mmCIF file of C-alpha atoms and ligand atoms in Angstrom:
data_model
loop_
_atom_site.group_PDB
_atom_site.id
_atom_site.type_symbol
_atom_site.label_atom_id
_atom_site.label_comp_id
_atom_site.label_asym_id
_atom_site.label_seq_id
_atom_site.Cartn_x
_atom_site.Cartn_y
_atom_site.Cartn_z
ATOM 1 C CA MET A 19 -0.995 23.745 0.117
ATOM 2 C CA LYS A 20 -3.303 21.207 2.107
ATOM 3 C CA ILE A 21 -3.316 17.724 1.057
ATOM 4 C CA LEU A 22 -5.872 15.279 2.679
ATOM 5 C CA VAL A 23 -3.961 11.631 3.426
ATOM 6 C CA THR A 24 -6.730 9.305 4.270
ATOM 7 C CA GLY A 25 -5.425 6.315 6.036
ATOM 8 C CA GLY A 26 -2.371 8.477 6.670
ATOM 9 C CA THR A 27 -1.317 6.142 9.817
ATOM 10 C CA GLY A 28 -1.230 3.052 8.035
ATOM 11 C CA TYR A 29 1.937 1.394 6.454
ATOM 12 C CA ILE A 30 2.153 3.031 2.936
ATOM 13 C CA GLY A 31 -0.048 6.384 4.342
ATOM 14 C CA SER A 32 2.257 7.175 7.016
ATOM 15 C CA HIS A 33 5.751 6.930 4.787
ATOM 16 C CA THR A 34 3.677 9.133 2.152
ATOM 17 C CA VAL A 35 2.866 12.061 4.879
ATOM 18 C CA VAL A 36 6.718 11.864 5.607
ATOM 19 C CA GLU A 37 7.374 12.560 1.411
ATOM 20 C CA LEU A 38 4.496 15.091 1.303
ATOM 21 C CA GLN A 39 5.763 17.116 4.227
ATOM 22 C CA THR A 40 9.244 17.019 3.064
ATOM 23 C CA ALA A 41 8.262 18.270 -0.134
ATOM 24 C CA GLY A 42 6.703 21.320 1.337
ATOM 25 C CA PHE A 43 2.815 20.181 1.606
ATOM 26 C CA GLU A 44 0.303 20.630 4.898
ATOM 27 C CA VAL A 45 -0.701 17.513 5.399
ATOM 28 C CA ILE A 46 -4.065 16.531 7.196
ATOM 29 C CA ILE A 47 -4.960 12.762 7.855
ATOM 30 C CA VAL A 48 -8.611 10.967 8.483
ATOM 31 C CA ASP A 49 -7.596 7.669 10.239
ATOM 32 C CA ASN A 50 -10.402 5.682 12.058
ATOM 33 C CA LEU A 51 -7.074 3.851 13.763
ATOM 34 C CA SER A 52 -8.662 0.488 13.326
ATOM 35 C CA ASN A 53 -5.220 -0.825 11.918
ATOM 36 C CA SER A 54 -2.861 1.577 13.486
ATOM 37 C CA LYS A 55 -2.177 3.979 16.000
ATOM 38 C CA ALA A 56 -2.390 7.648 16.759
ATOM 39 C CA GLU A 57 1.193 7.681 17.879
ATOM 40 C CA ILE A 58 1.989 7.216 14.235
ATOM 41 C CA SER A 59 1.575 11.214 13.479
ATOM 42 C CA ASP A 60 3.784 11.928 16.598
ATOM 43 C CA ALA A 61 6.487 9.308 14.629
ATOM 44 C CA ILE A 62 5.960 11.219 11.510
ATOM 45 C CA GLY A 63 6.320 14.592 13.670
ATOM 46 C CA LYS A 64 9.772 12.955 14.685
ATOM 47 C CA ILE A 65 10.946 12.620 11.475
ATOM 48 C CA THR A 66 9.958 15.259 9.468
ATOM 49 C CA GLY A 67 9.637 17.939 12.515
ATOM 50 C CA THR A 68 5.816 18.400 11.594
ATOM 51 C CA LYS A 69 3.542 16.727 13.509
ATOM 52 C CA PRO A 70 0.636 16.179 10.951
ATOM 53 C CA VAL A 71 -3.189 17.268 11.988
ATOM 54 C CA LEU A 72 -4.844 13.954 12.842
ATOM 55 C CA GLU A 73 -8.651 13.498 12.755
ATOM 56 C CA VAL A 74 -10.088 10.391 13.831
ATOM 57 C CA PHE A 75 -13.240 9.126 12.473
ATOM 58 C CA ASP A 76 -14.644 6.635 10.006
ATOM 59 C CA LEU A 77 -15.026 7.329 6.225
ATOM 60 C CA THR A 78 -17.936 5.460 5.755
ATOM 61 C CA ASP A 79 -19.980 7.654 8.151
ATOM 62 C CA LYS A 80 -21.272 10.151 5.237
ATOM 63 C CA GLY A 81 -22.433 12.675 7.758
ATOM 64 C CA LYS A 82 -19.037 12.922 9.528
ATOM 65 C CA THR A 83 -17.300 12.969 6.069
ATOM 66 C CA ALA A 84 -19.444 15.466 5.042
ATOM 67 C CA ASP A 85 -18.826 17.777 7.820
ATOM 68 C CA PHE A 86 -15.114 16.945 7.378
ATOM 69 C CA PHE A 87 -15.248 18.875 3.994
ATOM 70 C CA ARG A 88 -16.960 21.499 4.770
ATOM 71 C CA ARG A 89 -14.461 22.672 7.594
ATOM 72 C CA HIS A 90 -11.664 21.569 5.245
ATOM 73 C CA ASN A 91 -13.054 23.056 1.711
ATOM 74 C CA ASP A 92 -9.305 24.775 1.085
ATOM 75 C CA ILE A 93 -7.841 21.170 0.318
ATOM 76 C CA LYS A 94 -5.980 20.875 -3.085
ATOM 77 C CA GLY A 95 -5.826 17.091 -3.355
ATOM 78 C CA ILE A 96 -6.409 13.844 -1.618
ATOM 79 C CA ILE A 97 -4.748 10.896 -1.388
ATOM 80 C CA HIS A 98 -7.208 7.983 -0.698
ATOM 81 C CA PHE A 99 -5.266 4.972 1.346
ATOM 82 C CA ALA A 100 -7.817 4.096 3.851
ATOM 83 C CA ALA A 101 -9.495 0.291 3.175
ATOM 84 C CA LYS A 102 -9.021 -2.751 4.413
ATOM 85 C CA LYS A 103 -6.472 -4.986 2.566
ATOM 86 C CA ALA A 104 -6.206 -8.725 4.186
ATOM 87 C CA VAL A 105 -6.995 -10.978 1.393
ATOM 88 C CA GLY A 106 -8.152 -13.792 3.520
ATOM 89 C CA GLU A 107 -10.254 -11.763 5.555
ATOM 90 C CA SER A 108 -12.098 -10.301 2.753
ATOM 91 C CA VAL A 109 -12.614 -13.872 1.536
ATOM 92 C CA GLU A 110 -14.521 -14.594 5.271
ATOM 93 C CA LYS A 111 -16.118 -11.219 5.185
ATOM 94 C CA PRO A 112 -17.064 -9.989 2.140
ATOM 95 C CA LEU A 113 -19.727 -7.323 2.747
ATOM 96 C CA LEU A 114 -17.494 -6.159 5.462
ATOM 97 C CA TYR A 115 -15.046 -5.539 2.178
ATOM 98 C CA TYR A 116 -17.382 -3.945 0.283
ATOM 99 C CA ARG A 117 -18.918 -1.712 2.664
ATOM 100 C CA ASN A 118 -15.819 -0.619 4.297
ATOM 101 C CA ASN A 119 -13.631 0.148 1.055
ATOM 102 C CA LEU A 120 -16.517 1.067 -1.447
ATOM 103 C CA GLU A 121 -18.871 3.329 0.953
ATOM 104 C CA SER A 122 -15.583 5.220 2.130
ATOM 105 C CA LEU A 123 -14.667 5.924 -1.531
ATOM 106 C CA ILE A 124 -17.789 7.326 -2.488
ATOM 107 C CA ASN A 125 -18.336 9.844 0.191
ATOM 108 C CA VAL A 126 -14.764 10.837 -0.117
ATOM 109 C CA LEU A 127 -15.698 11.428 -3.826
ATOM 110 C CA GLU A 128 -18.974 13.235 -2.959
ATOM 111 C CA GLY A 129 -17.422 15.447 -0.467
ATOM 112 C CA MET A 130 -14.927 16.388 -3.360
ATOM 113 C CA ILE A 131 -17.368 17.184 -5.575
ATOM 114 C CA GLU A 132 -19.725 19.269 -3.228
ATOM 115 C CA ASN A 133 -16.560 21.202 -2.491
ATOM 116 C CA ASN A 134 -14.783 21.498 -5.691
ATOM 117 C CA ILE A 135 -11.772 19.435 -4.738
ATOM 118 C CA PRO A 136 -10.598 18.462 -8.184
ATOM 119 C CA ASN A 137 -7.353 15.941 -7.625
ATOM 120 C CA PHE A 138 -7.539 12.528 -6.416
ATOM 121 C CA VAL A 139 -5.025 9.998 -6.094
ATOM 122 C CA PHE A 140 -6.134 6.208 -5.669
ATOM 123 C CA SER A 141 -4.556 3.427 -3.705
ATOM 124 C CA SER A 142 -4.740 0.704 -6.084
ATOM 125 C CA SER A 143 -3.162 -2.883 -6.649
ATOM 126 C CA CYS A 144 -1.632 -5.213 -9.243
ATOM 127 C CA THR A 145 -4.074 -7.439 -8.197
ATOM 128 C CA VAL A 146 -6.460 -6.108 -10.807
ATOM 129 C CA TYR A 147 -4.105 -7.991 -13.170
ATOM 130 C CA GLY A 148 -4.594 -11.668 -11.661
ATOM 131 C CA GLN A 149 -2.068 -13.593 -13.226
ATOM 132 C CA PRO A 150 -1.363 -11.905 -16.471
ATOM 133 C CA ASP A 151 -0.745 -13.459 -19.805
ATOM 134 C CA GLU A 152 2.507 -11.398 -20.374
ATOM 135 C CA LEU A 153 5.060 -10.444 -18.558
ATOM 136 C CA PRO A 154 6.335 -7.581 -17.450
ATOM 137 C CA VAL A 155 2.308 -6.521 -16.949
ATOM 138 C CA SER A 156 1.759 -3.363 -18.534
ATOM 139 C CA GLU A 157 -1.086 -0.757 -17.603
ATOM 140 C CA SER A 158 -2.879 -1.561 -20.549
ATOM 141 C CA ALA A 159 -2.886 -5.446 -19.487
ATOM 142 C CA PRO A 160 -6.616 -6.923 -19.365
ATOM 143 C CA ILE A 161 -8.037 -6.815 -15.876
ATOM 144 C CA LYS A 162 -8.956 -10.137 -14.941
ATOM 145 C CA LYS A 163 -12.060 -11.468 -12.627
ATOM 146 C CA ALA A 164 -10.510 -10.999 -9.068
ATOM 147 C CA GLU A 165 -9.232 -13.612 -7.078
ATOM 148 C CA SER A 166 -10.775 -12.245 -3.526
ATOM 149 C CA PRO A 167 -13.419 -9.700 -2.681
ATOM 150 C CA TYR A 168 -10.492 -7.259 -1.818
ATOM 151 C CA GLY A 169 -9.051 -7.717 -5.160
ATOM 152 C CA ASN A 170 -12.666 -6.648 -6.393
ATOM 153 C CA THR A 171 -12.812 -3.724 -4.361
ATOM 154 C CA LYS A 172 -9.975 -2.125 -6.151
ATOM 155 C CA GLN A 173 -11.554 -3.050 -9.465
ATOM 156 C CA ILE A 174 -14.692 -1.688 -8.401
ATOM 157 C CA SER A 175 -13.299 1.378 -7.191
ATOM 158 C CA GLU A 176 -11.472 2.076 -10.368
ATOM 159 C CA ASP A 177 -14.674 1.599 -12.131
ATOM 160 C CA ILE A 178 -16.335 4.193 -9.665
ATOM 161 C CA ILE A 179 -13.725 6.639 -10.390
ATOM 162 C CA ALA A 180 -13.898 6.324 -13.852
ATOM 163 C CA ASP A 181 -17.337 6.867 -14.357
ATOM 164 C CA THR A 182 -17.392 9.633 -11.808
ATOM 165 C CA VAL A 183 -14.820 11.706 -13.689
ATOM 166 C CA LYS A 184 -16.560 11.430 -16.981
ATOM 167 C CA VAL A 185 -19.584 13.863 -15.415
ATOM 168 C CA THR A 186 -17.551 15.869 -13.117
ATOM 169 C CA ASP A 187 -14.712 18.045 -12.749
ATOM 170 C CA LEU A 188 -12.936 15.446 -10.927
ATOM 171 C CA LYS A 189 -9.518 14.345 -12.085
ATOM 172 C CA ALA A 190 -7.783 11.229 -10.871
ATOM 173 C CA ILE A 191 -4.692 9.198 -10.854
ATOM 174 C CA ALA A 192 -4.847 5.255 -9.837
ATOM 175 C CA LEU A 193 -1.728 3.850 -8.712
ATOM 176 C CA ARG A 194 -1.278 0.253 -8.838
ATOM 177 C CA TYR A 195 0.944 -1.061 -6.196
ATOM 178 C CA PHE A 196 2.990 -4.367 -6.696
ATOM 179 C CA ASN A 197 4.444 -5.420 -3.317
ATOM 180 C CA PRO A 198 5.725 -2.789 -0.911
ATOM 181 C CA ILE A 199 8.381 -3.815 1.925
ATOM 182 C CA GLY A 200 10.663 -2.147 3.917
ATOM 183 C CA ALA A 201 10.642 0.993 6.010
ATOM 184 C CA HIS A 202 11.829 4.587 6.531
ATOM 185 C CA GLU A 203 15.621 4.697 6.917
ATOM 186 C CA SER A 204 14.948 6.279 10.544
ATOM 187 C CA ALA A 205 13.304 2.925 11.368
ATOM 188 C CA ILE A 206 10.775 5.156 13.434
ATOM 189 C CA ILE A 207 7.775 4.109 11.060
ATOM 190 C CA GLY A 208 7.243 0.530 9.325
ATOM 191 C CA GLU A 209 4.698 -1.989 8.696
ATOM 192 C CA LEU A 210 2.917 -3.461 11.836
ATOM 193 C CA PRO A 211 0.700 -6.179 10.797
ATOM 194 C CA PRO A 212 -1.810 -7.642 13.064
ATOM 195 C CA GLY A 213 -1.378 -10.879 14.622
ATOM 196 C CA ILE A 214 0.398 -13.689 12.319
ATOM 197 C CA PRO A 215 1.424 -11.876 9.383
ATOM 198 C CA ASP A 216 -0.039 -12.423 5.844
ATOM 199 C CA ASN A 217 2.596 -11.041 3.676
ATOM 200 C CA LEU A 218 6.078 -12.380 3.129
ATOM 201 C CA LEU A 219 8.776 -9.783 4.608
ATOM 202 C CA PRO A 220 7.150 -9.484 8.167
ATOM 203 C CA TYR A 221 6.739 -13.333 8.359
ATOM 204 C CA ILE A 222 10.354 -13.471 7.815
ATOM 205 C CA THR A 223 11.613 -10.894 10.459
ATOM 206 C CA GLN A 224 9.141 -12.120 12.815
ATOM 207 C CA THR A 225 10.902 -15.574 12.526
ATOM 208 C CA ALA A 226 13.888 -14.577 12.465
ATOM 209 C CA LEU A 227 13.389 -12.641 15.687
ATOM 210 C CA GLY A 228 11.870 -15.719 17.070
ATOM 211 C CA ILE A 229 8.533 -14.744 17.194
ATOM 212 C CA ARG A 230 7.181 -17.073 14.599
ATOM 213 C CA GLU A 231 8.643 -20.446 14.753
ATOM 214 C CA LYS A 232 9.710 -20.894 11.164
ATOM 215 C CA LEU A 233 8.547 -19.534 7.763
ATOM 216 C CA ARG A 234 6.706 -21.275 5.238
ATOM 217 C CA VAL A 235 7.450 -21.239 1.760
ATOM 218 C CA PHE A 236 4.302 -21.803 -0.494
ATOM 219 C CA GLY A 237 4.875 -23.917 -3.017
ATOM 220 C CA ASP A 238 8.145 -24.691 -4.620
ATOM 221 C CA ASP A 239 6.409 -26.434 -8.076
ATOM 222 C CA TYR A 240 5.682 -23.244 -9.913
ATOM 223 C CA ASN A 241 6.969 -22.808 -13.546
ATOM 224 C CA THR A 242 9.776 -20.166 -12.325
ATOM 225 C CA PRO A 243 13.580 -20.772 -12.092
ATOM 226 C CA ASP A 244 13.602 -21.957 -8.418
ATOM 227 C CA GLY A 245 9.750 -23.325 -8.579
ATOM 228 C CA THR A 246 8.885 -20.628 -5.838
ATOM 229 C CA ALA A 247 6.563 -17.533 -6.743
ATOM 230 C CA ILE A 248 7.768 -14.263 -8.093
ATOM 231 C CA ARG A 249 7.124 -10.932 -6.959
ATOM 232 C CA ASP A 250 7.891 -7.274 -8.020
ATOM 233 C CA TYR A 251 8.937 -6.282 -4.369
ATOM 234 C CA ILE A 252 9.081 -2.440 -4.146
ATOM 235 C CA HIS A 253 10.587 -0.016 -1.353
ATOM 236 C CA VAL A 254 7.608 1.632 0.349
ATOM 237 C CA VAL A 255 9.568 4.944 0.702
ATOM 238 C CA ASP A 256 9.886 4.574 -3.221
ATOM 239 C CA LEU A 257 6.340 4.147 -3.288
ATOM 240 C CA ALA A 258 5.617 7.089 -1.325
ATOM 241 C CA GLU A 259 7.511 9.151 -3.470
ATOM 242 C CA ALA A 260 5.401 8.303 -6.574
ATOM 243 C CA HIS A 261 2.517 9.704 -4.302
ATOM 244 C CA VAL A 262 4.186 13.314 -4.236
ATOM 245 C CA VAL A 263 4.648 13.114 -7.599
ATOM 246 C CA ALA A 264 1.202 12.181 -8.767
ATOM 247 C CA ILE A 265 -0.588 14.897 -6.761
ATOM 248 C CA GLN A 266 1.789 17.507 -7.992
ATOM 249 C CA ARG A 267 1.190 16.297 -11.718
ATOM 250 C CA MET A 268 -2.251 17.275 -10.778
ATOM 251 C CA ILE A 269 -2.156 20.236 -9.026
ATOM 252 C CA GLU A 270 0.429 21.529 -11.788
ATOM 253 C CA GLY A 271 -2.630 20.526 -14.187
ATOM 254 C CA LYS A 272 0.075 17.978 -16.283
ATOM 255 C CA ILE A 273 -2.533 15.497 -16.142
ATOM 256 C CA LYS A 274 -3.268 13.984 -19.694
ATOM 257 C CA ILE A 275 -6.376 12.670 -19.053
ATOM 258 C CA ASP A 276 -8.958 12.872 -16.348
ATOM 259 C CA PHE A 277 -8.017 9.105 -15.088
ATOM 260 C CA GLU A 278 -4.418 8.228 -15.181
ATOM 261 C CA VAL A 279 -3.244 4.718 -14.220
ATOM 262 C CA PHE A 280 0.350 3.784 -13.248
ATOM 263 C CA ASN A 281 2.228 0.871 -12.091
ATOM 264 C CA LEU A 282 3.932 1.237 -9.269
ATOM 265 C CA GLY A 283 6.821 -1.556 -9.542
ATOM 266 C CA THR A 284 10.600 -1.689 -10.418
ATOM 267 C CA GLY A 285 10.382 -3.921 -13.024
ATOM 268 C CA ASN A 286 12.283 -7.022 -11.352
ATOM 269 C CA GLY A 287 10.635 -10.053 -10.325
ATOM 270 C CA TYR A 288 12.287 -12.099 -7.273
ATOM 271 C CA SER A 289 11.455 -15.437 -6.059
ATOM 272 C CA VAL A 290 10.526 -16.077 -2.569
ATOM 273 C CA MET A 291 13.842 -18.151 -1.930
ATOM 274 C CA GLU A 292 15.899 -15.325 -3.271
ATOM 275 C CA VAL A 293 14.056 -12.826 -0.985
ATOM 276 C CA ILE A 294 15.307 -15.427 1.995
ATOM 277 C CA GLU A 295 18.603 -15.558 0.388
ATOM 278 C CA SER A 296 18.716 -11.608 0.190
ATOM 279 C CA PHE A 297 17.390 -11.680 3.857
ATOM 280 C CA GLU A 298 20.174 -14.040 5.215
ATOM 281 C CA LYS A 299 23.182 -12.142 3.091
ATOM 282 C CA VAL A 300 22.243 -8.866 4.629
ATOM 283 C CA THR A 301 21.715 -10.151 8.174
ATOM 284 C CA GLY A 302 23.812 -13.086 8.802
ATOM 285 C CA LEU A 303 21.281 -14.972 10.364
ATOM 286 C CA LYS A 304 20.056 -18.407 8.896
ATOM 287 C CA LEU A 305 16.549 -18.449 8.350
ATOM 288 C CA ASN A 306 14.248 -21.144 9.426
ATOM 289 C CA TYR A 307 12.001 -22.244 6.714
ATOM 290 C CA GLU A 308 10.113 -25.281 5.235
ATOM 291 C CA ILE A 309 8.496 -25.804 1.991
ATOM 292 C CA VAL A 310 4.832 -26.196 2.180
ATOM 293 C CA GLY A 311 2.232 -26.282 -0.637
ATOM 294 C CA ARG A 312 0.717 -23.628 -2.877
ATOM 295 C CA ARG A 313 -0.923 -21.028 -1.085
ATOM 296 C CA LYS A 314 -4.583 -20.529 -2.530
ATOM 297 C CA GLY A 315 -4.955 -17.695 -4.378
ATOM 298 C CA ASP A 316 -1.625 -17.299 -5.123
ATOM 299 C CA VAL A 317 -0.501 -16.086 -8.837
ATOM 300 C CA GLU A 318 2.439 -17.673 -9.910
ATOM 301 C CA GLN A 319 4.625 -14.691 -11.201
ATOM 302 C CA VAL A 320 4.177 -11.103 -11.395
ATOM 303 C CA TRP A 321 6.163 -8.156 -12.181
ATOM 304 C CA ALA A 322 5.917 -4.700 -13.535
ATOM 305 C CA ASP A 323 6.318 -3.003 -16.708
ATOM 306 C CA PRO A 324 7.234 0.506 -15.161
ATOM 307 C CA SER A 325 8.241 2.055 -18.340
ATOM 308 C CA PHE A 326 5.067 4.574 -18.601
ATOM 309 C CA SER A 327 5.459 5.487 -15.035
ATOM 310 C CA ASN A 328 8.799 5.976 -15.364
ATOM 311 C CA LYS A 329 8.600 8.201 -18.319
ATOM 312 C CA GLU A 330 5.332 10.069 -17.288
ATOM 313 C CA LEU A 331 5.757 10.395 -13.898
ATOM 314 C CA GLY A 332 10.052 10.812 -14.227
ATOM 315 C CA TRP A 333 9.780 8.529 -11.427
ATOM 316 C CA LYS A 334 11.826 5.536 -10.803
ATOM 317 C CA ALA A 335 11.943 3.202 -8.086
ATOM 318 C CA GLY A 336 15.529 2.785 -7.108
ATOM 319 C CA LYS A 337 16.156 0.625 -4.121
ATOM 320 C CA GLY A 338 17.166 -2.774 -4.436
ATOM 321 C CA LEU A 339 16.123 -5.740 -2.843
ATOM 322 C CA ASP A 340 18.906 -5.999 -0.172
ATOM 323 C CA GLU A 341 18.087 -2.462 0.931
ATOM 324 C CA MET A 342 14.879 -3.404 1.006
ATOM 325 C CA VAL A 343 15.023 -6.440 3.409
ATOM 326 C CA ALA A 344 17.744 -4.392 5.416
ATOM 327 C CA SER A 345 15.264 -1.565 6.154
ATOM 328 C CA ALA A 346 12.535 -4.026 7.061
ATOM 329 C CA TRP A 347 14.862 -5.960 9.284
ATOM 330 C CA LYS A 348 16.114 -2.577 11.048
ATOM 331 C CA TRP A 349 12.483 -1.676 11.220
ATOM 332 C CA GLU A 350 11.595 -4.827 13.412
ATOM 333 C CA LYS A 351 14.062 -4.825 15.586
ATOM 334 C CA ALA A 352 13.695 -0.919 16.111
ATOM 335 C CA PHE A 353 9.871 -1.551 16.537
ATOM 336 C CA ARG A 354 10.132 -4.251 19.390
ATOM 337 C CA GLU A 355 12.027 -1.927 21.672
ATOM 338 C CA ASP A 356 9.826 1.430 20.947
ATOM 339 C CA PRO A 357 7.343 1.451 24.261
ATOM 340 C CA ALA A 358 5.419 3.970 22.410
ATOM 341 C CA LEU A 359 4.692 1.768 19.584
ATOM 342 C CA LYS A 360 4.833 -1.637 20.896
ATOM 343 C CA ASP A 361 2.803 -0.768 24.380
ATOM 344 C CA GLY A 362 2.205 -4.219 24.957
ATOM 345 C CA GLU A 363 0.127 -4.610 21.654
ATOM 346 C CA THR A 364 1.424 -5.970 18.335
ATOM 347 C CA ASP A 365 -2.044 -6.809 17.078
ATOM 348 C CA ILE A 366 -2.353 -3.906 15.135
ATOM 349 C CA GLU A 367 -1.903 -3.294 11.421
ATOM 350 C CA LEU A 368 -0.755 -0.471 9.281
ATOM 351 C CA ILE A 369 -2.960 -0.302 5.847
HETATM 352 N N1 LIG B 680 4.724 -16.246 0.936
HETATM 353 C C1 LIG B 680 5.075 -17.250 1.581
HETATM 354 N N2 LIG B 680 5.075 -17.410 2.623
HETATM 355 C C2 LIG B 680 4.345 -16.657 3.719
HETATM 356 C C3 LIG B 680 3.852 -15.266 3.209
HETATM 357 C C4 LIG B 680 4.410 -15.178 1.863
HETATM 358 O O1 LIG B 680 5.726 -18.301 0.907
HETATM 359 O O2 LIG B 680 4.467 -16.810 4.937
HETATM 360 C C5 LIG B 680 5.011 -16.339 -0.624
HETATM 361 C C6 LIG B 680 3.545 -15.861 -1.211
HETATM 362 O O3 LIG B 680 3.037 -17.256 -1.586
HETATM 363 C C7 LIG B 680 3.970 -15.140 -2.330
HETATM 364 C C8 LIG B 680 4.851 -14.170 -1.873
HETATM 365 O O4 LIG B 680 5.761 -14.921 -0.608
HETATM 366 O O5 LIG B 680 4.440 -15.869 -3.102
HETATM 367 C C9 LIG B 680 4.472 -12.974 -1.619
HETATM 368 O O6 LIG B 680 3.294 -13.204 -0.769
HETATM 369 P P1 LIG B 680 2.694 -11.966 -0.047
HETATM 370 O O7 LIG B 680 1.570 -12.147 0.795
HETATM 371 O O8 LIG B 680 3.805 -10.944 0.514
HETATM 372 O O9 LIG B 680 2.268 -10.898 -1.152
HETATM 373 P P2 LIG B 680 0.975 -11.266 -2.255
HETATM 374 O O10 LIG B 680 1.578 -10.888 -3.612
HETATM 375 O O11 LIG B 680 0.127 -12.307 -1.699
HETATM 376 O O12 LIG B 680 -0.203 -9.756 -1.806
HETATM 377 C C10 LIG B 680 0.378 -8.858 -2.221
HETATM 378 C C11 LIG B 680 -0.585 -7.889 -1.283
HETATM 379 C C12 LIG B 680 -2.155 -7.806 -1.522
HETATM 380 C C13 LIG B 680 -2.233 -7.669 -2.983
HETATM 381 C C14 LIG B 680 -1.299 -8.756 -3.517
HETATM 382 C C15 LIG B 680 -1.563 -8.118 -5.429
HETATM 383 O O13 LIG B 680 -0.263 -8.080 0.160
HETATM 384 O O14 LIG B 680 -2.616 -6.954 -0.388
HETATM 385 O O15 LIG B 680 0.116 -8.466 -3.419
HETATM 386 O O16 LIG B 680 -0.937 -9.089 -6.027
HETATM 387 F F1 LIG B 680 -3.516 -7.748 -3.399
#
């Protein structure tokens, strides 16, 4: 059974391809490699024994996307990761984000409708909740005004999908990710942020290796037990497994409404300081860090109520913080040694 994974050489995409192949699906990847490398499909092959087919083109190209679907009308489902995701960059370049993230979505949906491909899984984000009024946050919490054009593309994308399923045979599941971290246990694939990382874990691991001088902890005056901001960190492999469950649910006709939405989190919130402590504990290293002011646009605290996804999907994120942090560290060290991935270039990002 053939599944298209757009953005399949990216961070979450590549881990999902591994889990799909392991579950017996045939995977075809479309990626423009704007933030990743073709070698990732070799790396996936090293893990699973089957190198996924990779077609390199940009899904914002309507003609190429339509041609792709004409050649692959036997696809049973699509998991759509391909998107730009840097919050700060989206503020600087809003039109780039709106054009890239929305045009590609529209082209994919049109291709699906024209070729009667009914099953669509969409990468969404807990960013749609902003700072929720109640914690933990469930899927029925109100959608808050987006803090960034990136966040807005996720909200608009969900609206586009909701409107489309109403008038077509398309069925969709949106998965709202909390904070994915960690890497595959093989340390053959993982997160490769471009340049200076925005996100906490890559910043920590790069600091520990001496690539960055020190971690800046953005704010210790939040209304949280230790004053630092709280997030729901989820292991990327747990996240990847949820995508397999979601696509299987659709293929087996178990979807209950035409557009379902699920939180993908653990239900546990950890502060920045708790993540640092976990890192120091599992590595035995002392991390160089300093407390600085709050980062603009950050919410104070957010963690998931995963009970609906646990019940409906029969899925649960099982990996704890120490395990996630240890796998991120193992990957960071392995990646720095790997000439195929390193190749003199670290300035790449996996979505
Ligand atoms: N942080 C630091 N120092 C850093 C980096 C991060 O203290 O150098 C803190 C942040 O202030 C925040 C926490 O670590 O409190 C997590 O920050 P990340 O940047 O790792 O993650 P965010 O929660 O800001 O963002 C993530 C995704 C976004 C998504 C958002 C939804 O990266 O794509 O979750 O809430 F939009």
